[in-house]
């Protein structure tokens, strides 16, 4: 049997013309493209008729005449590797493709150059002469003549697979199919400058995915009636939930989002779809476990987000869908693992790692083993089947591709059961993370037909993880050096994790000063988780731009709490108060900050003690510092805010203080003294004038005053005249230093 199945690989590119008598062959041109678009039933029963339809296209410059379409059945295939060989083979080979089944052909009189036409063949199952249970190759050929050939020959062929089983197997293969609901990152860290914190989207592309006909809408619509396990990134749910409310699209004049109705409908449909299904929640944001393992471990805080991401995943799904999800599964990219990835994947409590058969190979087994493999430490590797998982990765928008993929999927599933029919196996299928709408349609078609065929029984992922492991299956986790280089090139670099760590540190410093820290911690914490998403693979520029935007927005918020710049202040005295103003342009209040002044000349100017500050949102507040001047001259004063743990907050503010001795109060005292002197002089003048008047009156009355005044002698005689010396009890005037100048025109200082 091995030799027979190997022959087609050697000469499979030959095209053999029909010989009327003995079937002798000679190579013929590959002139016509034959495409099988559909086959039904996909897995026929005994009394069914197989219908194969498709398209013929003449790729030559000559007309093809006297042609017909025929069906060929090859011998039953022996194993899964031979299935793959059939789908890759080109050209007609009589020994492998078998003779044409007579009496079931379709005549084609003429096929002009460059033209196409459809065909349909109907063949009863009994005429296929199926010898027993198994997978049979079917070939559709166009045979005819060309101007250069006077005899009929096969001018083109296309193949498909026919799985056939007369009765249900005694032990059906248990099959778990993962149905992923995952998207790329759409929400920004930014929120609107309002009390509702209106979410801001990076773009509005998610609306097309969840709208009718979109890929995520199709996934929900199809998955509702399929025996699948939903695997959900909770970030997708949180993003769509944010879309149900007023939102804005990022940009200088970003428009208001208008897809609230679409978002509400999708969430409602999903809530209904998951009813009765198992739901597995990936860590929030679907973190790239391989990137974390290979590059993030060198950054101390990188792995600290996995635990919170897992907790948030459970809370998000439960809150939005009303379903308690399983969070004990992780899913590295493409199921590729090594020892370091497994360590990271299980570090947050998820002890089941979904991997793939091309990571844990079973080269020495003649059958497909059960998916669950204990790998030590209480952890289990769930090894998904590689071929079944990759069955729908192509362009399924072409009906021919979708039809062949469905037939191949069913053939592989049947062959698993035929490999060792006495031993029941549990198989897991983990398809591509973000299937297109066409791929989802093909996947759903395969599952519906598989359910009708009755060769398998659907199983939940949780049950697959508990299945009895095959003792002969490979359980050795590959080393780090064996990780595929193509995937390694797409990983986030170490610098990305350093930038994420710096952003987290800045967020930690910022939140401690806020009166309502949750308004900032939630959107930024989620954004930091999104920065490590697997969706950034293949988009390094987008990933870098997202990380930078998160940090820039955070820096912009922290700068909204700042010190208002001061001009030069003049301190004209021994002591005074210096006001420093804190501006808070946030919507919420700040507290727990300390405002501290530092003098460049503390021996000249003592700026007083630091102060605890509290400023309401949208307000500014001045804080007054009692200062003491010890000497004249200039001093630079630096004002800065500090967090409770002594870390500087924001930029410092420096201003100049000019220290003098003449203060406004002293000037008032001097002015008051001058006024008193003037008043004293006026009093003396009035007294002397009155005395003189009295003296004149006495003379007129014959009285002699004795030549003296009523108030006593003048200054020469020591009386209280205008120039009398200062008394010990008089206040000492504050005249200031000889070098002191007038007060500058700078900022006034409160005293």
XYZ file of C-alpha atoms in Angstrom:
751
model
C 0.000 0.000 0.000
C 2.862 2.388 0.754
C 4.340 1.880 -2.704
C 1.000 2.364 -4.393
C 0.238 5.611 -2.628
C 3.726 6.879 -3.384
C 3.408 6.484 -7.146
C 1.099 9.489 -7.641
C 3.643 11.729 -5.958
C 6.225 10.842 -8.589
C 4.138 11.287 -11.698
C 1.157 13.267 -10.473
C 1.849 16.181 -12.818
C 1.183 14.080 -15.901
C -2.058 14.545 -17.799
C -3.348 11.420 -19.480
C -5.671 11.349 -22.503
C -8.431 8.769 -22.654
C -7.709 5.722 -24.837
C -10.874 4.079 -25.947
C -9.586 0.564 -25.547
C -6.827 0.076 -23.000
C -6.494 3.478 -21.285
C -2.963 4.110 -22.579
C -1.836 7.630 -21.813
C 0.294 10.434 -23.121
C 0.790 13.850 -21.572
C -1.669 16.505 -22.629
C -1.799 20.287 -22.243
C -3.292 21.924 -19.132
C -5.767 23.864 -21.211
C -8.903 24.242 -19.109
C -9.397 25.427 -15.551
C -11.871 23.171 -13.792
C -13.235 24.445 -10.488
C -15.531 22.471 -8.203
C -17.724 25.034 -6.499
C -19.974 22.728 -4.484
C -20.680 19.125 -3.647
C -23.773 17.798 -1.914
C -24.351 15.991 0.211
C -20.978 16.643 1.767
C -21.114 13.243 3.475
C -23.691 11.184 1.504
C -25.653 8.179 2.689
C -26.346 4.936 0.858
C -29.389 6.075 -1.066
C -28.146 9.575 -1.890
C -27.118 11.071 -5.194
C -23.917 13.074 -5.203
C -24.206 16.393 -7.043
C -21.028 18.141 -8.073
C -21.212 21.574 -9.696
C -18.568 23.990 -10.854
C -17.083 26.121 -13.592
C -15.026 25.482 -16.760
C -12.747 28.174 -18.203
C -10.871 27.866 -21.502
C -7.418 29.305 -20.895
C -6.162 28.667 -24.439
C -6.412 30.654 -27.650
C -8.271 27.887 -29.409
C -11.798 26.606 -29.174
C -12.392 23.255 -27.538
C -14.914 20.995 -29.238
C -16.567 17.632 -28.735
C -15.844 17.777 -25.010
C -17.561 16.424 -21.933
C -17.341 16.671 -18.154
C -16.843 13.447 -16.238
C -16.397 12.219 -12.666
C -13.569 9.960 -11.430
C -13.268 8.093 -8.143
C -9.912 7.054 -6.792
C -9.064 4.364 -4.269
C -9.762 4.917 -0.579
C -6.986 6.829 1.175
C -5.024 5.136 3.919
C -4.167 7.957 6.340
C -4.314 11.690 6.979
C -1.089 12.474 5.143
C -2.533 11.016 1.943
C -5.458 13.445 2.224
C -3.067 16.361 2.061
C -1.255 14.767 -0.903
C -4.477 14.533 -2.925
C -5.377 18.197 -2.439
C -1.919 19.313 -3.550
C -1.617 17.087 -6.607
C -2.041 18.635 -10.060
C -2.688 16.984 -13.411
C -4.653 13.847 -14.183
C -3.243 10.418 -13.293
C -5.261 7.386 -14.248
C -3.790 5.145 -11.545
C -4.616 7.575 -8.750
C -7.734 9.313 -10.042
C -9.425 6.226 -11.431
C -11.452 5.716 -14.558
C -14.291 7.949 -15.569
C -17.679 6.820 -14.284
C -19.768 6.095 -17.344
C -23.279 7.290 -18.124
C -22.934 10.298 -15.800
C -21.211 12.873 -17.987
C -22.232 16.277 -19.269
C -21.622 17.151 -22.895
C -19.844 20.362 -23.858
C -20.151 21.012 -27.594
C -17.866 24.015 -27.711
C -15.873 26.161 -25.322
C -14.441 29.247 -26.958
C -11.121 30.824 -25.898
C -11.324 32.815 -22.670
C -14.923 31.854 -21.996
C -16.435 30.073 -19.009
C -19.461 27.907 -18.424
C -20.910 25.994 -15.524
C -21.467 22.280 -15.180
C -23.421 19.943 -12.894
C -22.919 16.210 -12.483
C -25.334 13.923 -10.671
C -24.060 10.487 -9.693
C -25.920 8.028 -7.432
C -23.821 6.724 -4.566
C -24.376 3.145 -5.747
C -22.660 3.969 -9.054
C -19.583 5.230 -7.251
C -18.886 1.659 -6.191
C -17.555 2.580 -2.745
C -15.861 -0.479 -1.303
C -15.953 0.436 2.371
C -15.707 3.171 4.972
C -13.070 5.733 4.170
C -12.093 8.896 2.346
C -12.225 8.719 -1.448
C -10.711 11.226 -3.858
C -13.116 12.511 -6.513
C -11.905 14.195 -9.669
C -13.898 16.218 -12.185
C -12.311 16.368 -15.637
C -12.988 18.048 -18.942
C -12.047 15.821 -21.850
C -12.155 16.958 -25.438
C -10.249 17.907 -28.551
C -8.141 20.841 -29.615
C -7.024 21.855 -33.129
C -3.673 20.228 -32.427
C -5.182 16.955 -31.252
C -7.370 14.540 -33.183
C -8.326 12.441 -30.156
C -9.956 13.050 -26.810
C -7.719 13.890 -23.886
C -8.068 15.252 -20.366
C -7.672 19.010 -20.679
C -8.215 19.928 -17.037
C -9.042 18.459 -13.622
C -10.071 19.539 -10.153
C -10.301 17.318 -7.100
C -12.269 17.078 -3.930
C -12.756 14.479 -1.205
C -15.682 12.217 -0.466
C -15.867 10.914 3.121
C -17.993 7.803 3.258
C -19.156 5.798 6.232
C -22.008 3.339 6.027
C -22.929 3.446 9.722
C -22.122 5.492 12.816
C -18.912 4.465 14.596
C -19.091 2.664 17.909
C -16.895 5.317 19.557
C -17.330 8.795 18.168
C -14.468 11.247 18.251
C -15.087 14.012 20.767
C -14.539 17.341 19.018
C -14.213 20.798 20.592
C -14.376 23.787 18.263
C -13.275 27.199 19.532
C -15.303 30.144 18.245
C -13.161 33.274 18.761
C -14.659 36.736 19.211
C -11.578 38.944 19.081
C -10.816 42.254 17.392
C -8.011 44.776 17.230
C -7.646 47.728 19.620
C -10.171 50.490 18.907
C -10.464 52.487 22.159
C -7.971 55.190 23.056
C -6.894 56.100 26.570
C -8.361 59.542 26.032
C -11.813 60.421 27.305
C -13.911 63.510 26.795
C -13.434 66.571 28.985
C -16.798 66.106 30.645
C -18.195 64.506 33.759
C -19.470 61.520 31.736
C -15.956 60.776 30.454
C -17.162 60.317 26.885
C -15.018 57.547 25.346
C -12.770 58.399 22.419
C -12.205 55.794 19.690
C -9.029 55.537 17.636
C -11.252 54.902 14.607
C -14.806 53.829 13.822
C -13.884 50.591 12.020
C -15.396 48.344 14.679
C -18.858 49.461 13.573
C -18.365 47.716 10.228
C -17.393 44.478 11.997
C -20.485 44.343 14.195
C -22.949 45.707 11.638
C -25.115 43.273 9.618
C -22.847 41.353 7.272
C -19.719 42.234 9.242
C -17.403 39.475 10.385
C -18.215 39.755 14.107
C -21.922 39.952 13.383
C -21.596 36.786 11.289
C -19.622 35.048 14.011
C -22.390 35.715 16.526
C -25.207 34.848 14.129
C -23.599 31.566 13.066
C -22.185 30.555 16.433
C -25.558 30.759 18.128
C -26.707 27.481 16.560
C -23.379 25.652 16.476
C -21.834 23.294 19.069
C -18.893 25.573 19.840
C -17.035 27.086 22.775
C -16.999 30.886 22.608
C -13.535 32.322 23.255
C -13.855 36.047 23.933
C -11.470 38.915 24.461
C -13.333 40.978 27.106
C -11.807 44.136 25.658
C -14.079 43.660 22.644
C -17.126 43.595 24.920
C -15.959 46.682 26.816
C -15.339 48.525 23.557
C -18.735 47.703 22.059
C -20.405 48.559 25.355
C -18.694 51.966 25.244
C -20.058 52.382 21.726
C -23.638 51.997 22.979
C -23.304 55.413 24.633
C -22.239 58.784 23.230
C -18.684 58.530 21.942
C -16.264 60.483 19.796
C -13.774 59.474 17.124
C -10.211 60.680 17.699
C -8.989 63.756 15.874
C -8.729 67.537 16.281
C -12.371 67.849 15.280
C -13.288 64.216 15.781
C -16.907 63.528 14.852
C -19.432 62.140 17.263
C -20.012 58.417 16.893
C -23.337 57.385 15.401
C -23.338 53.602 15.780
C -25.006 53.221 19.157
C -27.906 51.211 17.727
C -25.579 48.794 15.951
C -23.568 48.256 19.143
C -26.673 47.636 21.252
C -28.009 45.126 18.740
C -24.730 43.213 18.572
C -24.449 42.917 22.352
C -28.053 41.821 22.583
C -27.499 39.175 19.888
C -24.336 37.969 21.598
C -26.064 37.689 24.959
C -28.666 35.460 23.343
C -26.072 33.494 21.364
C -23.931 32.450 24.338
C -26.917 31.091 26.239
C -26.271 27.405 26.782
C -22.711 27.632 25.454
C -19.418 27.452 27.300
C -17.685 30.840 27.399
C -13.932 31.207 27.856
C -12.559 34.681 28.578
C -8.987 35.453 27.615
C -7.100 37.966 29.777
C -8.361 41.487 29.067
C -6.821 42.834 25.868
C -5.640 39.375 24.723
C -2.002 39.959 25.780
C 0.778 38.614 23.582
C 2.131 35.883 25.843
C 5.086 35.083 23.590
C 6.222 38.712 23.544
C 5.895 38.864 27.310
C 7.907 35.668 27.708
C 10.671 36.542 25.265
C 11.039 40.287 25.905
C 8.783 41.459 28.714
C 10.426 39.351 31.425
C 13.474 41.611 31.334
C 11.269 44.517 32.442
C 10.316 44.041 36.129
C 6.674 45.107 35.987
C 5.705 43.627 32.605
C 4.182 40.432 33.973
C 2.318 42.212 36.752
C -0.544 43.074 34.390
C -1.551 39.462 33.681
C -3.245 38.916 37.032
C -5.358 42.111 36.873
C -6.140 41.380 33.200
C -7.525 37.974 34.171
C -9.611 39.412 37.010
C -10.945 42.173 34.774
C -11.814 39.590 32.105
C -14.146 37.705 34.422
C -15.782 40.870 35.721
C -16.289 42.337 32.239
C -17.942 39.260 30.730
C -20.119 38.719 33.783
C -21.228 42.359 33.858
C -21.986 42.763 30.150
C -23.238 39.303 29.174
C -24.473 38.022 32.516
C -22.327 34.890 32.110
C -19.630 33.632 34.443
C -16.789 32.742 32.044
C -13.917 30.353 32.459
C -10.617 32.172 32.861
C -8.356 29.151 33.314
C -7.306 28.990 29.635
C -4.690 30.982 27.762
C -4.046 30.984 24.028
C -0.598 31.965 22.722
C -0.414 33.236 19.154
C -0.979 30.407 16.642
C -0.719 27.959 19.520
C 3.082 28.188 19.329
C 4.724 27.558 22.710
C 8.053 27.018 24.352
C 9.013 26.581 27.992
C 9.180 30.318 28.707
C 5.761 30.958 27.141
C 4.178 28.219 29.234
C 5.719 29.735 32.378
C 4.243 33.140 31.581
C 0.894 31.778 30.396
C 0.329 29.915 33.657
C 1.706 32.621 35.957
C -1.686 34.275 36.503
C -3.520 31.084 37.452
C -4.611 29.845 34.003
C -3.318 26.272 34.123
C -4.557 25.240 30.669
C -2.510 26.407 27.684
C -4.045 26.062 24.223
C -1.239 25.045 21.906
C -1.075 23.266 18.544
C 0.206 20.014 17.121
C 3.050 21.678 15.245
C 4.486 22.701 18.645
C 4.032 19.355 20.399
C 4.579 16.923 17.553
C 3.633 13.244 17.709
C 5.795 11.993 14.874
C 5.958 8.391 16.053
C 2.242 7.784 16.524
C 0.180 6.240 13.682
C -2.961 7.960 14.991
C -4.091 11.322 16.321
C -3.846 11.385 20.150
C -6.158 13.131 22.588
C -5.618 16.884 22.941
C -5.030 17.090 26.708
C -1.413 16.581 27.805
C -0.240 17.004 31.419
C 2.995 19.014 31.321
C 3.866 19.213 35.019
C 3.215 21.686 37.780
C -0.510 21.024 37.611
C -0.614 22.504 34.101
C -2.167 21.002 30.983
C -1.369 21.651 27.348
C -4.467 21.512 25.145
C -2.934 20.493 21.812
C -5.284 21.559 19.033
C -5.187 19.660 15.753
C -3.033 21.537 13.255
C -4.782 20.570 10.008
C -8.285 21.024 11.314
C -7.316 24.357 12.862
C -5.779 25.652 9.617
C -8.501 24.297 7.329
C -10.187 27.672 6.735
C -7.280 30.098 6.667
C -7.406 30.714 2.915
C -9.618 32.924 0.796
C -13.005 31.471 1.567
C -14.824 34.124 -0.454
C -14.246 31.895 -3.494
C -16.824 29.130 -3.535
C -14.328 26.602 -4.853
C -11.947 27.191 -1.971
C -14.719 27.011 0.605
C -16.146 23.807 -0.865
C -12.791 22.043 -0.890
C -12.001 23.251 2.663
C -15.278 21.841 3.965
C -14.723 18.485 2.245
C -11.169 18.299 3.523
C -12.264 19.173 7.077
C -14.837 16.380 7.108
C -12.382 13.949 5.566
C -9.767 14.719 8.245
C -12.342 14.382 11.025
C -13.527 11.033 9.682
C -10.003 9.724 9.218
C -9.204 10.470 12.885
C -11.965 8.084 13.873
C -10.843 5.450 11.366
C -7.197 5.522 12.486
C -7.928 3.681 15.706
C -11.687 2.980 15.912
C -11.433 1.118 19.232
C -9.940 4.092 21.056
C -12.021 7.211 21.560
C -10.092 10.460 21.157
C -10.801 14.036 22.199
C -9.788 16.555 19.525
C -9.676 20.363 19.819
C -9.862 22.801 16.894
C -8.454 26.312 17.419
C -8.948 28.289 14.189
C -7.444 31.653 13.273
C -8.004 34.366 15.881
C -10.010 36.761 13.704
C -11.841 34.855 10.944
C -13.366 36.836 8.093
C -17.089 36.637 7.421
C -16.456 34.209 4.550
C -14.193 32.053 6.695
C -16.814 31.991 9.440
C -19.416 30.906 6.901
C -17.216 28.036 5.731
C -16.425 26.981 9.293
C -20.120 26.928 10.137
C -20.879 24.873 7.027
C -18.279 22.289 7.988
C -19.602 21.977 11.553
C -23.209 21.613 10.434
C -22.295 18.860 7.968
C -20.072 17.149 10.513
C -22.938 17.099 12.974
C -25.192 15.517 10.350
C -22.579 12.908 9.432
C -22.562 11.608 13.004
C -18.858 10.675 13.201
C -18.111 13.051 16.067
C -19.784 14.359 19.179
C -19.360 17.983 20.291
C -17.531 18.591 23.568
C -16.856 21.684 25.663
C -13.304 22.910 26.097
C -13.475 22.318 29.834
C -14.340 18.669 29.220
C -11.556 18.350 26.666
C -9.074 19.565 29.292
C -10.219 16.784 31.632
C -10.121 13.999 29.033
C -7.923 11.020 29.796
C -4.548 11.762 28.207
C -2.878 9.362 25.804
C 0.130 7.834 27.587
C 2.105 7.715 24.330
C 1.449 11.325 23.316
C 4.274 13.851 23.407
C 4.309 15.985 26.551
C 7.693 17.617 26.142
C 7.424 21.404 25.846
C 9.847 22.698 23.175
C 12.829 24.827 24.097
C 12.889 28.536 23.438
C 15.235 28.104 20.459
C 12.585 26.093 18.614
C 10.055 28.941 18.544
C 9.249 29.847 14.899
C 11.378 32.721 13.647
C 8.495 34.053 11.545
C 6.483 34.596 14.716
C 9.440 35.900 16.693
C 9.939 38.734 14.214
C 6.438 40.009 14.980
C 6.896 40.252 18.746
C 6.882 43.435 20.781
C 10.454 44.534 21.571
C 11.931 45.122 25.010
C 11.710 48.895 24.484
C 7.951 48.572 24.162
C 7.693 47.040 27.609
C 10.023 49.687 29.061
C 7.776 52.399 27.653
C 4.727 50.660 29.109
C 6.470 50.443 32.498
C 7.296 54.168 32.426
C 3.677 54.962 31.638
C 2.493 52.793 34.520
C 4.902 54.538 36.893
C 3.643 57.934 35.761
C 0.061 56.763 36.265
C 0.867 55.530 39.777
C 2.371 58.908 40.657
C -0.588 60.780 39.199
C -3.446 58.842 40.749
C -2.297 59.425 44.345
C -2.989 63.162 44.055
C -6.517 62.796 42.677
C -9.728 63.065 44.647
C -11.360 60.546 42.269
C -8.493 58.390 41.004
C -10.780 55.785 39.418
C -11.688 58.278 36.691
C -8.108 58.079 35.469
C -6.949 54.652 36.617
C -9.649 52.741 34.725
C -9.164 54.129 31.202
C -5.382 54.259 31.482
C -5.111 50.841 33.109
C -7.150 49.344 30.278
C -5.059 51.169 27.696
C -1.859 49.779 29.207
C -3.301 46.266 28.907
C -4.257 46.946 25.281
C -0.702 48.020 24.538
C 0.446 44.379 24.818
C -2.349 42.900 22.680
C -1.683 40.161 20.133
C -3.535 42.326 17.608
C -0.391 44.471 17.233
C 1.435 41.617 15.514
C 2.274 42.710 11.999
C 1.685 46.372 12.889
C 4.753 47.613 14.785
C 4.204 51.245 13.776
C 0.628 51.160 14.990
C 1.708 49.581 18.270
C 4.362 52.248 18.852
C 1.956 55.051 17.977
C -0.607 53.700 20.429
C 1.895 53.479 23.296
C 3.102 57.020 22.594
C -0.437 58.393 22.438
C -1.241 56.875 25.826
C 1.817 58.436 27.446
C 1.337 61.823 25.770
C -2.252 62.024 26.949
C -1.266 61.090 30.502
C 1.462 63.740 30.507
C -1.069 66.268 29.267
C -3.363 65.512 32.191
C -0.617 65.761 34.797
C 0.375 69.172 33.403
C -3.132 70.465 34.023
C -2.092 70.735 37.681
C 0.708 73.285 37.729
C 2.149 76.369 39.386
C 1.290 79.747 37.888
C 4.459 81.621 36.985
C 5.334 84.658 39.143
C 7.145 87.843 38.214
C 9.819 89.400 40.432
C 8.685 90.144 43.985
C 9.998 92.929 46.191
C 10.251 92.283 49.930
C 10.672 95.670 51.642
C 10.984 94.711 55.226
C 12.023 92.151 57.771
C 9.029 89.904 57.201
C 6.258 89.456 54.648
C 4.070 86.815 52.933
C 4.740 85.532 49.439
C 1.728 84.045 47.590
C 2.170 81.080 45.207
C -0.784 80.007 43.071
C -1.644 76.433 42.050
C -3.834 76.017 38.970
C -5.983 72.850 38.608
C -7.549 72.515 35.164
C -8.764 68.969 35.771
C -12.439 68.192 36.228
C -11.729 66.728 39.649
C -9.946 68.007 42.700
C -6.362 67.295 43.672
C -5.101 66.602 47.157
C -2.182 65.071 48.975
C 0.334 67.368 47.295
C 2.897 69.405 49.172
C 3.974 72.844 47.973
C 7.529 73.625 48.957
C 9.602 76.799 48.487
C 13.384 76.708 48.359
C 15.589 79.807 48.647
C 18.886 80.091 46.807
C 20.110 82.341 49.685
C 18.566 80.899 52.865
C 20.832 83.079 55.013
C 19.338 86.134 53.300
C 15.736 84.935 52.867
C 13.937 82.281 54.893
C 10.878 81.159 52.839
C 9.019 79.361 55.602
C 7.487 75.894 55.903
C 6.000 73.747 53.129
C 2.211 73.496 52.861
C -0.284 70.748 52.074
C -2.521 71.772 49.219
C -6.015 70.889 48.072
C -7.533 72.505 44.991
C -10.952 71.812 43.507
C -11.313 70.919 39.856
C -11.341 73.870 37.469
C -10.007 76.249 40.133
C -6.813 77.984 41.173
C -5.782 78.749 44.721
C -3.042 80.887 46.249
C -0.999 79.645 49.193
C 0.820 82.269 51.309
C 4.276 81.633 52.727
C 5.527 83.623 55.744
C 9.034 84.769 54.880
C 11.762 86.428 56.915
C 14.484 88.671 55.456
C 17.884 88.663 57.178
C 19.833 90.787 54.706
C 19.289 92.961 51.689
C 19.811 91.783 48.128
C 18.467 89.366 45.512
C 17.405 85.764 46.163
C 16.016 83.135 43.772
C 13.092 81.140 45.102
C 12.020 77.782 43.589
C 8.477 76.542 44.110
C 7.673 72.887 43.456
C 4.949 70.370 44.139
C 5.679 66.971 45.704
C 3.598 63.831 46.158
C 3.045 62.290 49.573
C 6.019 59.970 49.126
C 8.320 62.854 48.283
C 8.437 62.524 44.493
C 8.540 65.789 42.538
C 5.315 66.514 40.685
C 5.364 68.617 37.569
C 7.892 71.249 36.600
C 9.424 73.621 39.165
C 8.707 77.350 39.046
C 11.483 79.824 39.886
C 11.110 83.539 40.579
C 13.319 86.360 41.941
C 12.829 88.197 45.224
C 14.434 91.599 45.866
C 14.967 92.058 49.634
C 15.044 95.645 51.043
C 14.320 97.328 54.481
C 11.906 100.129 53.517
C 8.446 98.878 53.733
C 5.158 100.543 53.032
C 4.427 100.656 56.783
C 7.695 102.416 57.504
C 6.863 104.978 54.850
C 3.535 105.546 56.540
C 5.282 106.035 59.911
C 7.660 108.548 58.372
C 4.785 110.351 56.695
C 2.931 110.360 59.993
C 5.971 111.825 61.756
C 6.258 114.594 59.182
C 2.582 115.343 59.616
C 3.008 115.548 63.408
C 5.910 117.960 62.974
C 3.830 120.135 60.683
C 0.946 120.105 63.134
C 3.306 120.972 65.998
C 4.672 123.896 64.021
C 1.185 125.149 63.275
C 0.314 124.894 66.970
C 3.382 126.844 68.010
C 2.648 129.472 65.390
C -0.921 129.868 66.593
C 0.155 130.055 70.230
C 2.704 132.766 69.481
C 0.213 134.685 67.416
C -2.303 134.555 70.217
C 0.317 135.573 72.734
C 1.321 138.511 70.590
C -2.280 139.600 70.355
C -2.703 139.410 74.093
C 0.508 141.446 74.592
C -0.810 144.246 72.391
C -3.993 144.342 74.361
C -2.115 144.683 77.660
C -0.071 147.571 76.371
C -3.194 149.292 75.344
C -4.553 148.704 78.849
C -1.340 149.933 80.490
C -0.163 146.412 81.499
C 3.484 145.320 81.156
C 4.148 141.713 80.112
C 7.707 141.723 81.338
C 9.057 140.923 77.844
C 8.359 137.119 77.979
C 5.896 134.801 76.096
C 3.144 132.704 77.672
C 4.588 129.469 76.489
C 8.098 130.083 77.788
C 11.414 130.619 76.071
C 12.401 129.721 72.542
C 14.713 126.864 71.558
C 17.809 128.617 72.774
C 16.384 128.533 76.264
C 15.546 124.846 76.073
C 11.796 125.194 75.462
C 9.701 122.760 73.359
C 10.355 124.608 70.128
C 10.182 123.326 66.559
C 13.726 121.959 66.577
C 13.670 120.325 69.982
C 15.850 117.209 70.270
C 14.332 113.687 70.138
C 13.135 112.226 73.393
C 14.144 108.761 74.566
C 10.529 107.593 74.349
C 10.130 108.543 70.667
C 9.978 105.550 68.215
C 13.146 104.846 66.369
C 12.671 105.552 62.691
C 13.328 102.756 60.196
C 15.452 104.562 57.662
C 16.922 101.506 55.934
C 20.335 100.943 54.491
C 22.160 103.607 52.591
C 22.278 101.130 49.614
C 18.581 100.520 49.554
C 16.795 101.798 46.505
C 13.159 102.365 45.871
C 10.859 99.388 45.551
C 10.844 97.852 42.116
C 7.889 97.579 39.850
C 7.542 93.826 40.424
C 4.762 91.825 42.062
C 3.302 93.231 45.265
C 3.933 91.170 48.366
C 1.368 90.872 51.129
C 2.540 91.778 54.625
